[in-house]
Coordinates of N, CA, C and O in Angstrom, one line a residue:
M1 N -17.0 -7.1 -16.5 CA -16.0 -6.2 -16.0 C -14.6 -6.7 -16.2 O -14.3 -7.9 -16.0
T2 N -13.7 -5.8 -16.7 CA -12.3 -6.2 -16.9 C -11.6 -6.3 -15.6 O -12.1 -5.8 -14.5
A3 N -10.4 -7.0 -15.6 CA -9.6 -7.1 -14.4 C -9.2 -5.7 -13.9 O -9.2 -5.5 -12.7
Q4 N -9.0 -4.8 -14.8 CA -8.6 -3.4 -14.4 C -9.8 -2.7 -13.7 O -9.7 -2.0 -12.7
E5 N -11.0 -2.8 -14.3 CA -12.2 -2.3 -13.7 C -12.5 -2.8 -12.3 O -12.9 -2.1 -11.4
L6 N -12.3 -4.1 -12.2 CA -12.5 -4.8 -10.9 C -11.5 -4.3 -9.9 O -11.9 -4.0 -8.7
A7 N -10.2 -4.1 -10.2 CA -9.2 -3.6 -9.3 C -9.6 -2.2 -8.9 O -9.5 -1.8 -7.7
E8 N -10.0 -1.3 -9.8 CA -10.4 0.0 -9.5 C -11.6 0.1 -8.6 O -11.7 0.9 -7.6
A9 N -12.6 -0.8 -8.9 CA -13.8 -0.8 -8.0 C -13.5 -1.3 -6.6 O -14.1 -0.8 -5.6
A10 N -12.7 -2.3 -6.5 CA -12.3 -2.8 -5.2 C -11.6 -1.8 -4.4 O -11.8 -1.6 -3.2
A11 N -10.7 -1.0 -5.1 CA -9.9 0.0 -4.4 C -10.8 1.1 -3.9 O -10.7 1.6 -2.8
D12 N -11.8 1.5 -4.8 CA -12.7 2.5 -4.4 C -13.5 2.1 -3.1 O -13.7 2.9 -2.2
A13 N -14.0 0.9 -3.1 CA -14.7 0.4 -2.0 C -13.9 0.3 -0.7 O -14.3 0.7 0.4
M14 N -12.6 -0.1 -0.9 CA -11.7 -0.2 0.3 C -11.4 1.2 0.8 O -11.3 1.4 2.0
W15 N -11.1 2.1 -0.1 CA -10.7 3.5 0.2 C -11.8 4.2 1.1 O -11.4 4.9 2.0
R16 N -13.0 3.9 0.8 CA -14.1 4.6 1.6 C -14.0 4.2 3.0 O -14.4 5.0 3.9
E17 N -13.5 3.0 3.4 CA -13.4 2.5 4.7 C -12.0 2.7 5.3 O -11.8 2.4 6.5
D18 N -11.1 3.2 4.6 CA -9.7 3.2 5.0 C -9.4 4.6 5.7 O -8.7 5.4 5.2
N19 N -9.8 4.7 6.9 CA -9.7 5.9 7.7 C -8.2 6.2 7.9 O -7.8 7.4 7.9
A20 N -7.4 5.3 8.2 CA -6.0 5.5 8.5 C -5.2 6.1 7.3 O -4.5 7.1 7.5
S21 N -5.3 5.5 6.2 CA -4.6 6.0 5.0 C -5.1 7.4 4.6 O -4.3 8.3 4.3
R22 N -6.4 7.6 4.7 CA -6.9 8.9 4.3 C -6.5 10.0 5.4 O -6.1 11.1 5.0
R23 N -6.5 9.6 6.6 CA -6.1 10.6 7.7 C -4.6 11.0 7.6 O -4.3 12.1 7.9
L24 N -3.8 10.0 7.1 CA -2.4 10.3 6.9 C -2.1 11.1 5.6 O -0.9 11.4 5.4
G25 N -3.1 11.4 4.9 CA -3.0 12.2 3.7 C -2.5 11.4 2.5 O -2.0 12.0 1.5
M26 N -2.6 10.1 2.5 CA -2.2 9.3 1.4 C -3.1 9.5 0.2 O -4.3 9.8 0.3
V27 N -2.6 9.3 -1.0 CA -3.3 9.4 -2.2 C -3.1 8.1 -3.1 O -1.9 7.7 -3.2
I28 N -4.2 7.5 -3.6 CA -4.0 6.4 -4.5 C -3.7 7.0 -5.9 O -4.5 7.7 -6.5
E29 N -2.5 6.8 -6.4 CA -2.1 7.3 -7.7 C -2.5 6.4 -8.8 O -2.8 6.8 -9.9
Q30 N -2.4 5.1 -8.5 CA -2.7 4.1 -9.5 C -3.0 2.8 -8.9 O -2.4 2.4 -7.8
V31 N -3.9 2.0 -9.5 CA -4.2 0.6 -9.0 C -4.4 -0.2 -10.2 O -4.9 0.2 -11.3
A32 N -4.0 -1.5 -10.2 CA -4.1 -2.4 -11.3 C -4.1 -3.8 -10.6 O -3.8 -3.9 -9.4
P33 N -4.5 -4.8 -11.3 CA -4.5 -6.2 -10.7 C -3.1 -6.5 -10.2 O -2.1 -6.5 -10.9
G34 N -3.0 -6.7 -8.9 CA -1.8 -7.1 -8.2 C -0.8 -5.9 -8.1 O 0.4 -6.2 -7.7
A35 N -1.2 -4.7 -8.3 CA -0.3 -3.6 -8.2 C -1.0 -2.3 -7.7 O -2.2 -2.2 -7.8
A36 N -0.2 -1.5 -7.0 CA -0.8 -0.2 -6.6 C 0.3 0.8 -6.4 O 1.5 0.4 -6.0
V37 N 0.0 2.1 -6.6 CA 1.0 3.2 -6.3 C 0.3 4.2 -5.4 O -0.8 4.7 -5.8
L38 N 0.8 4.4 -4.2 CA 0.3 5.4 -3.3 C 1.3 6.4 -3.0 O 2.5 6.1 -3.0
S39 N 0.9 7.6 -2.7 CA 1.9 8.7 -2.3 C 1.4 9.4 -1.0 O 0.2 9.3 -0.6
M40 N 2.4 10.1 -0.4 CA 2.1 10.8 0.9 C 3.1 11.8 1.1 O 4.3 11.6 0.9
A41 N 2.7 13.0 1.5 CA 3.6 14.1 1.9 C 4.0 13.9 3.3 O 3.2 13.6 4.2
V42 N 5.3 14.1 3.6 CA 5.8 14.0 5.0 C 5.6 15.3 5.7 O 6.1 16.4 5.2
Q43 N 4.7 15.3 6.7 CA 4.4 16.5 7.5 C 5.4 16.7 8.6 O 6.0 15.7 9.1
G44 N 5.6 17.9 9.1 CA 6.5 18.1 10.2 C 6.3 17.2 11.4 O 7.2 16.8 12.1
E45 N 5.0 17.0 11.7 CA 4.7 16.2 12.9 C 4.9 14.7 12.7 O 4.8 13.9 13.6
M46 N 5.4 14.3 11.5 CA 5.8 12.9 11.2 C 7.3 12.7 11.5 O 7.8 11.6 11.2
T47 N 8.0 13.7 11.9 CA 9.4 13.5 12.1 C 9.7 13.1 13.5 O 8.9 13.4 14.5
N48 N 10.9 12.4 13.7 CA 11.2 11.9 15.0 C 12.3 12.8 15.7 O 12.6 13.9 15.2
G49 N 12.9 12.3 16.7 CA 14.0 13.0 17.4 C 15.3 13.2 16.7 O 16.1 14.0 17.1
H50 N 15.4 12.5 15.5 CA 16.6 12.7 14.7 C 16.3 13.8 13.6 O 17.1 14.0 12.7
G51 N 15.0 14.3 13.5 CA 14.7 15.2 12.5 C 14.4 14.6 11.2 O 14.4 15.3 10.1
I52 N 14.1 13.3 11.2 CA 13.8 12.6 9.9 C 12.4 12.0 10.1 O 11.9 11.9 11.2
C53 N 11.8 11.5 9.0 CA 10.5 10.9 9.0 C 10.6 9.6 9.9 O 11.4 8.8 9.6
H54 N 9.7 9.5 10.8 CA 9.6 8.3 11.6 C 9.3 7.1 10.7 O 8.5 7.2 9.8
G55 N 10.1 6.1 10.9 CA 10.0 4.9 10.1 C 8.6 4.3 10.1 O 8.2 3.6 9.1
G56 N 7.8 4.5 11.1 CA 6.4 4.0 11.2 C 5.6 4.6 10.1 O 4.7 3.9 9.5
Y57 N 5.8 5.8 9.7 CA 5.0 6.4 8.7 C 5.4 5.9 7.3 O 4.6 5.7 6.4
V58 N 6.7 5.6 7.1 CA 7.2 5.0 5.9 C 6.6 3.6 5.7 O 6.1 3.3 4.7
F59 N 6.6 2.9 6.8 CA 6.0 1.6 6.9 C 4.5 1.6 6.6 O 4.0 0.8 5.8
A60 N 3.8 2.6 7.2 CA 2.4 2.7 7.0 C 2.1 2.9 5.5 O 1.1 2.4 4.9
L61 N 2.8 3.8 4.8 CA 2.6 4.1 3.4 C 2.8 2.8 2.6 O 2.0 2.4 1.7
A62 N 3.9 2.1 2.9 CA 4.2 0.8 2.2 C 3.1 -0.2 2.4 O 2.7 -0.9 1.5
D63 N 2.7 -0.3 3.7 CA 1.6 -1.3 4.0 C 0.3 -1.0 3.3 O -0.4 -1.9 2.9
S64 N 0.0 0.3 3.2 CA -1.2 0.7 2.5 C -1.1 0.3 1.0 O -2.1 -0.2 0.4
A65 N 0.0 0.6 0.3 CA 0.2 0.2 -1.1 C 0.1 -1.3 -1.2 O -0.6 -1.8 -2.2
F66 N 0.7 -2.0 -0.3 CA 0.6 -3.5 -0.3 C -0.9 -3.9 -0.2 O -1.3 -4.8 -0.9
A67 N -1.6 -3.3 0.7 CA -3.0 -3.6 0.9 C -3.8 -3.4 -0.4 O -4.7 -4.3 -0.7
F68 N -3.6 -2.3 -1.0 CA -4.4 -2.1 -2.2 C -4.0 -3.0 -3.4 O -4.9 -3.4 -4.2
A69 N -2.8 -3.4 -3.4 CA -2.3 -4.4 -4.4 C -2.9 -5.7 -4.2 O -3.5 -6.4 -5.1
C70 N -2.8 -6.2 -3.0 CA -3.3 -7.6 -2.7 C -4.8 -7.7 -2.6 O -5.4 -8.8 -2.7
N71 N -5.5 -6.6 -2.5 CA -7.0 -6.6 -2.5 C -7.6 -6.3 -3.8 O -8.8 -6.1 -3.9
S72 N -6.8 -6.2 -4.8 CA -7.2 -5.7 -6.2 C -8.0 -6.7 -6.9 O -8.5 -6.4 -8.0
Y73 N -8.2 -7.9 -6.4 CA -9.0 -9.0 -7.1 C -10.4 -9.1 -6.5 O -11.1 -10.0 -6.8
D74 N -10.7 -8.2 -5.6 CA -12.0 -8.2 -4.9 C -12.2 -9.4 -4.0 O -13.3 -9.9 -3.8
Q75 N -11.1 -10.0 -3.5 CA -11.1 -11.0 -2.5 C -10.4 -10.3 -1.3 O -9.3 -9.9 -1.4
R76 N -11.1 -10.3 -0.2 CA -10.5 -9.7 1.0 C -9.2 -10.4 1.4 O -9.1 -11.6 1.4
A77 N -8.1 -9.6 1.5 CA -6.8 -10.1 1.9 C -6.2 -9.2 3.0 O -6.4 -8.0 3.1
V78 N -5.5 -9.9 3.9 CA -4.9 -9.2 5.1 C -3.4 -9.5 5.1 O -3.0 -10.5 4.5
A79 N -2.7 -8.8 5.8 CA -1.2 -9.0 6.0 C -1.0 -10.2 6.9 O -1.6 -10.3 8.0
Q80 N -0.2 -11.1 6.5 CA 0.2 -12.3 7.3 C 1.6 -12.0 7.9 O 1.9 -12.3 9.1
H81 N 2.4 -11.3 7.1 CA 3.8 -11.0 7.6 C 4.3 -9.9 6.7 O 4.1 -9.8 5.5
C82 N 5.0 -8.9 7.3 CA 5.6 -7.8 6.6 C 7.0 -7.5 7.2 O 7.2 -7.6 8.4
S83 N 7.9 -7.0 6.3 CA 9.2 -6.6 6.8 C 9.6 -5.4 5.9 O 9.1 -5.2 4.8
I84 N 10.5 -4.5 6.5 CA 10.9 -3.4 5.7 C 12.4 -3.2 6.0 O 12.9 -3.5 7.1
T85 N 13.1 -2.7 5.0 CA 14.5 -2.4 5.1 C 14.6 -0.9 4.7 O 14.2 -0.5 3.6
Y86 N 15.1 -0.1 5.7 CA 15.3 1.3 5.4 C 16.6 1.6 4.8 O 17.6 1.1 5.3
I87 N 16.7 2.3 3.7 CA 17.9 2.5 3.0 C 18.4 4.0 3.2 O 19.6 4.2 3.3
A88 N 17.5 4.9 3.1 CA 17.9 6.3 3.3 C 16.7 7.1 4.0 O 15.5 6.6 3.9
P89 N 17.0 8.2 4.7 CA 15.9 8.9 5.4 C 15.0 9.7 4.5 O 15.4 10.1 3.4
A90 N 13.8 10.0 5.0 CA 12.9 10.9 4.4 C 12.8 12.1 5.4 O 13.0 12.0 6.6
F91 N 12.4 13.3 4.8 CA 12.4 14.5 5.6 C 11.1 15.2 5.5 O 10.4 15.0 4.5
A92 N 10.8 16.1 6.4 CA 9.6 16.9 6.3 C 9.6 17.6 5.0 O 10.6 18.2 4.6
G93 N 8.5 17.7 4.3 CA 8.4 18.3 3.0 C 8.6 17.3 1.8 O 8.2 17.6 0.7
D94 N 9.1 16.1 2.1 CA 9.3 15.1 1.0 C 7.9 14.6 0.6 O 7.0 14.5 1.4
R95 N 7.8 14.2 -0.6 CA 6.6 13.4 -1.1 C 7.1 12.0 -1.4 O 8.0 11.8 -2.2
L96 N 6.6 11.1 -0.6 CA 7.0 9.7 -0.7 C 6.0 8.9 -1.7 O 4.8 9.2 -1.6
T97 N 6.5 8.0 -2.4 CA 5.7 7.2 -3.3 C 6.1 5.8 -3.1 O 7.2 5.4 -3.0
A98 N 5.0 5.0 -2.8 CA 5.2 3.5 -2.6 C 4.6 2.8 -3.8 O 3.4 3.0 -4.1
T99 N 5.4 2.0 -4.4 CA 5.0 1.2 -5.6 C 5.0 -0.2 -5.3 O 6.1 -0.8 -5.0
A100 N 3.8 -0.8 -5.3 CA 3.6 -2.2 -4.9 C 3.4 -3.1 -6.1 O 2.7 -2.7 -7.0
R101 N 4.1 -4.2 -6.1 CA 3.9 -5.2 -7.2 C 3.8 -6.6 -6.7 O 4.5 -6.9 -5.7
E102 N 3.0 -7.4 -7.4 CA 2.8 -8.8 -7.0 C 4.0 -9.6 -7.4 O 4.4 -9.5 -8.6
V103 N 4.5 -10.4 -6.5 CA 5.6 -11.3 -6.9 C 5.0 -12.7 -7.1 O 5.4 -13.4 -8.0
S104 N 4.1 -13.1 -6.2 CA 3.5 -14.4 -6.3 C 2.1 -14.4 -5.7 O 1.9 -13.7 -4.7
R105 N 1.2 -15.2 -6.3 CA -0.2 -15.3 -5.8 C -0.6 -16.7 -6.1 O -0.8 -17.1 -7.2
R106 N -0.7 -17.5 -5.0 CA -1.1 -18.9 -5.2 C -2.0 -19.3 -4.0 O -1.7 -19.0 -2.9
G107 N -3.1 -20.0 -4.3 CA -4.0 -20.4 -3.2 C -4.5 -19.1 -2.5 O -4.9 -18.2 -3.1
R108 N -4.3 -19.2 -1.2 CA -4.8 -18.1 -0.3 C -3.6 -17.1 0.0 O -3.8 -16.1 0.7
G109 N -2.4 -17.4 -0.5 CA -1.3 -16.5 -0.1 C -0.7 -15.7 -1.3 O -0.8 -16.1 -2.4
G110 N -0.1 -14.6 -0.9 CA 0.5 -13.8 -1.9 C 1.8 -13.1 -1.4 O 1.9 -13.0 -0.1
I111 N 2.7 -12.8 -2.2 CA 3.9 -12.0 -1.8 C 3.9 -10.8 -2.7 O 3.8 -10.9 -3.9
Y112 N 4.2 -9.7 -2.0 CA 4.2 -8.4 -2.7 C 5.4 -7.6 -2.3 O 5.8 -7.6 -1.1
D113 N 6.1 -7.0 -3.2 CA 7.3 -6.1 -2.9 C 6.8 -4.7 -3.2 O 6.1 -4.4 -4.1
V114 N 7.3 -3.8 -2.3 CA 6.9 -2.4 -2.3 C 8.2 -1.6 -2.2 O 9.0 -1.7 -1.3
S115 N 8.5 -0.7 -3.2 CA 9.6 0.2 -3.2 C 9.1 1.6 -2.9 O 8.1 2.0 -3.4
I116 N 9.8 2.2 -2.0 CA 9.5 3.6 -1.5 C 10.6 4.5 -2.0 O 11.7 4.3 -1.7
S117 N 10.1 5.6 -2.6 CA 11.1 6.6 -3.1 C 10.5 8.0 -2.8 O 9.4 8.2 -2.4
N118 N 11.4 9.0 -2.9 CA 11.0 10.4 -2.7 C 10.8 11.1 -4.0 O 10.9 10.5 -5.1
Q119 N 10.5 12.4 -3.9 CA 10.2 13.1 -5.1 C 11.4 13.3 -6.1 O 11.2 13.6 -7.2
K120 N 12.6 13.0 -5.6 CA 13.8 13.1 -6.4 C 14.1 11.7 -7.1 O 15.0 11.6 -7.8
G121 N 13.2 10.7 -6.7 CA 13.5 9.4 -7.3 C 14.5 8.6 -6.5 O 14.9 7.5 -6.9
E122 N 14.9 9.1 -5.3 CA 15.8 8.4 -4.4 C 15.1 7.3 -3.7 O 14.0 7.4 -3.2
H123 N 15.8 6.1 -3.8 CA 15.2 4.9 -3.2 C 15.4 5.0 -1.7 O 16.6 5.0 -1.2
L124 N 14.3 4.9 -0.9 CA 14.4 5.1 0.5 C 14.2 3.8 1.3 O 14.8 3.7 2.4
A125 N 13.4 2.9 0.8 CA 13.1 1.7 1.6 C 12.5 0.6 0.6 O 12.0 0.9 -0.4
E126 N 12.7 -0.7 1.1 CA 12.1 -1.8 0.5 C 11.2 -2.6 1.5 O 11.7 -2.8 2.6
F127 N 10.0 -2.9 1.1 CA 9.1 -3.6 2.0 C 8.7 -4.9 1.3 O 8.5 -4.9 0.1
R128 N 8.5 -5.9 2.0 CA 7.9 -7.2 1.5 C 6.8 -7.6 2.4 O 6.9 -7.7 3.6
G129 N 5.6 -7.8 1.7 CA 4.4 -8.2 2.5 C 3.9 -9.6 2.0 O 3.9 -9.9 0.8
H130 N 3.5 -10.4 2.9 CA 2.9 -11.7 2.6 C 1.4 -11.5 3.0 O 1.1 -11.2 4.1
S131 N 0.6 -11.8 2.0 CA -0.9 -11.7 2.3 C -1.6 -13.0 2.4 O -1.0 -14.1 2.0
R132 N -2.7 -13.0 3.0 CA -3.6 -14.2 3.2 C -5.0 -13.8 2.9 O -5.5 -12.8 3.5
T133 N -5.7 -14.4 2.0 CA -7.1 -14.1 1.8 C -7.9 -14.7 2.9 O -7.6 -15.7 3.5
V134 N -9.0 -13.9 3.2 CA -10.0 -14.3 4.2 C -11.4 -14.3 3.5 O -11.5 -13.9 2.3
K135 N -12.4 -14.6 4.2 CA -13.7 -14.7 3.7 C -14.2 -13.2 3.3 O -13.9 -12.3 4.0
G136 N -14.9 -13.2 2.2 CA -15.6 -11.9 1.8 C -14.9 -11.2 0.7 O -13.8 -11.5 0.2
T137 N -15.7 -10.3 0.1 CA -15.3 -9.4 -1.0 C -15.5 -8.0 -0.6 O -16.2 -7.7 0.4
H138 N -15.0 -7.1 -1.4 CA -15.2 -5.7 -1.2 C -16.4 -5.1 -1.9 O -17.1 -4.2 -1.4
L139 N -16.8 -5.8 -2.9 CA -18.0 -5.3 -3.7 C -19.2 -6.2 -3.4 O -19.1 -7.4 -3.7
T140 N -20.2 -5.6 -2.8 CA -21.4 -6.4 -2.5 C -22.2 -6.6 -3.7 O -22.9 -7.5 -3.9
E141 N -22.0 -5.6 -4.6 CA -22.8 -5.6 -5.9 C -21.8 -5.3 -7.0 O -21.1 -4.3 -6.9
K142 N -21.7 -6.1 -8.0 CA -20.8 -5.9 -9.1 C -21.3 -4.8 -9.9 O -22.5 -4.8 -10.4
P143 N -20.5 -3.7 -10.2 CA -21.0 -2.6 -11.0 C -21.1 -3.0 -12.5 O -20.6 -4.0 -12.9

């Protein structure tokens, strides 16, 4: 199995159990070793008292892209630390895209950067996640 096939198989296995991402309407656009692209439409019920997308939803999209990127090696990985910087607001009707890329992966730790943009290509937020591998894999049987 190639590294790309392994990343896709691990993502498929993880997606089946990812109730939160699916429930929020996220879509996996692309996955590769150490990378992932997820998108999500901002629904009206995702807006806050300012009439903009609640930052928690933007964070959730970035966190999910981070999760699929750091789990792409079929080694279970969880978030150890995450932070986000909001640059511009998102609005109901926007389609957000989170693009995660691996910055570093050594031992049990990894660092991943996630850029979030809207359908116009406007840069809305930057997220950095630190991952930590734990026991287990996503694929019980290698395809």
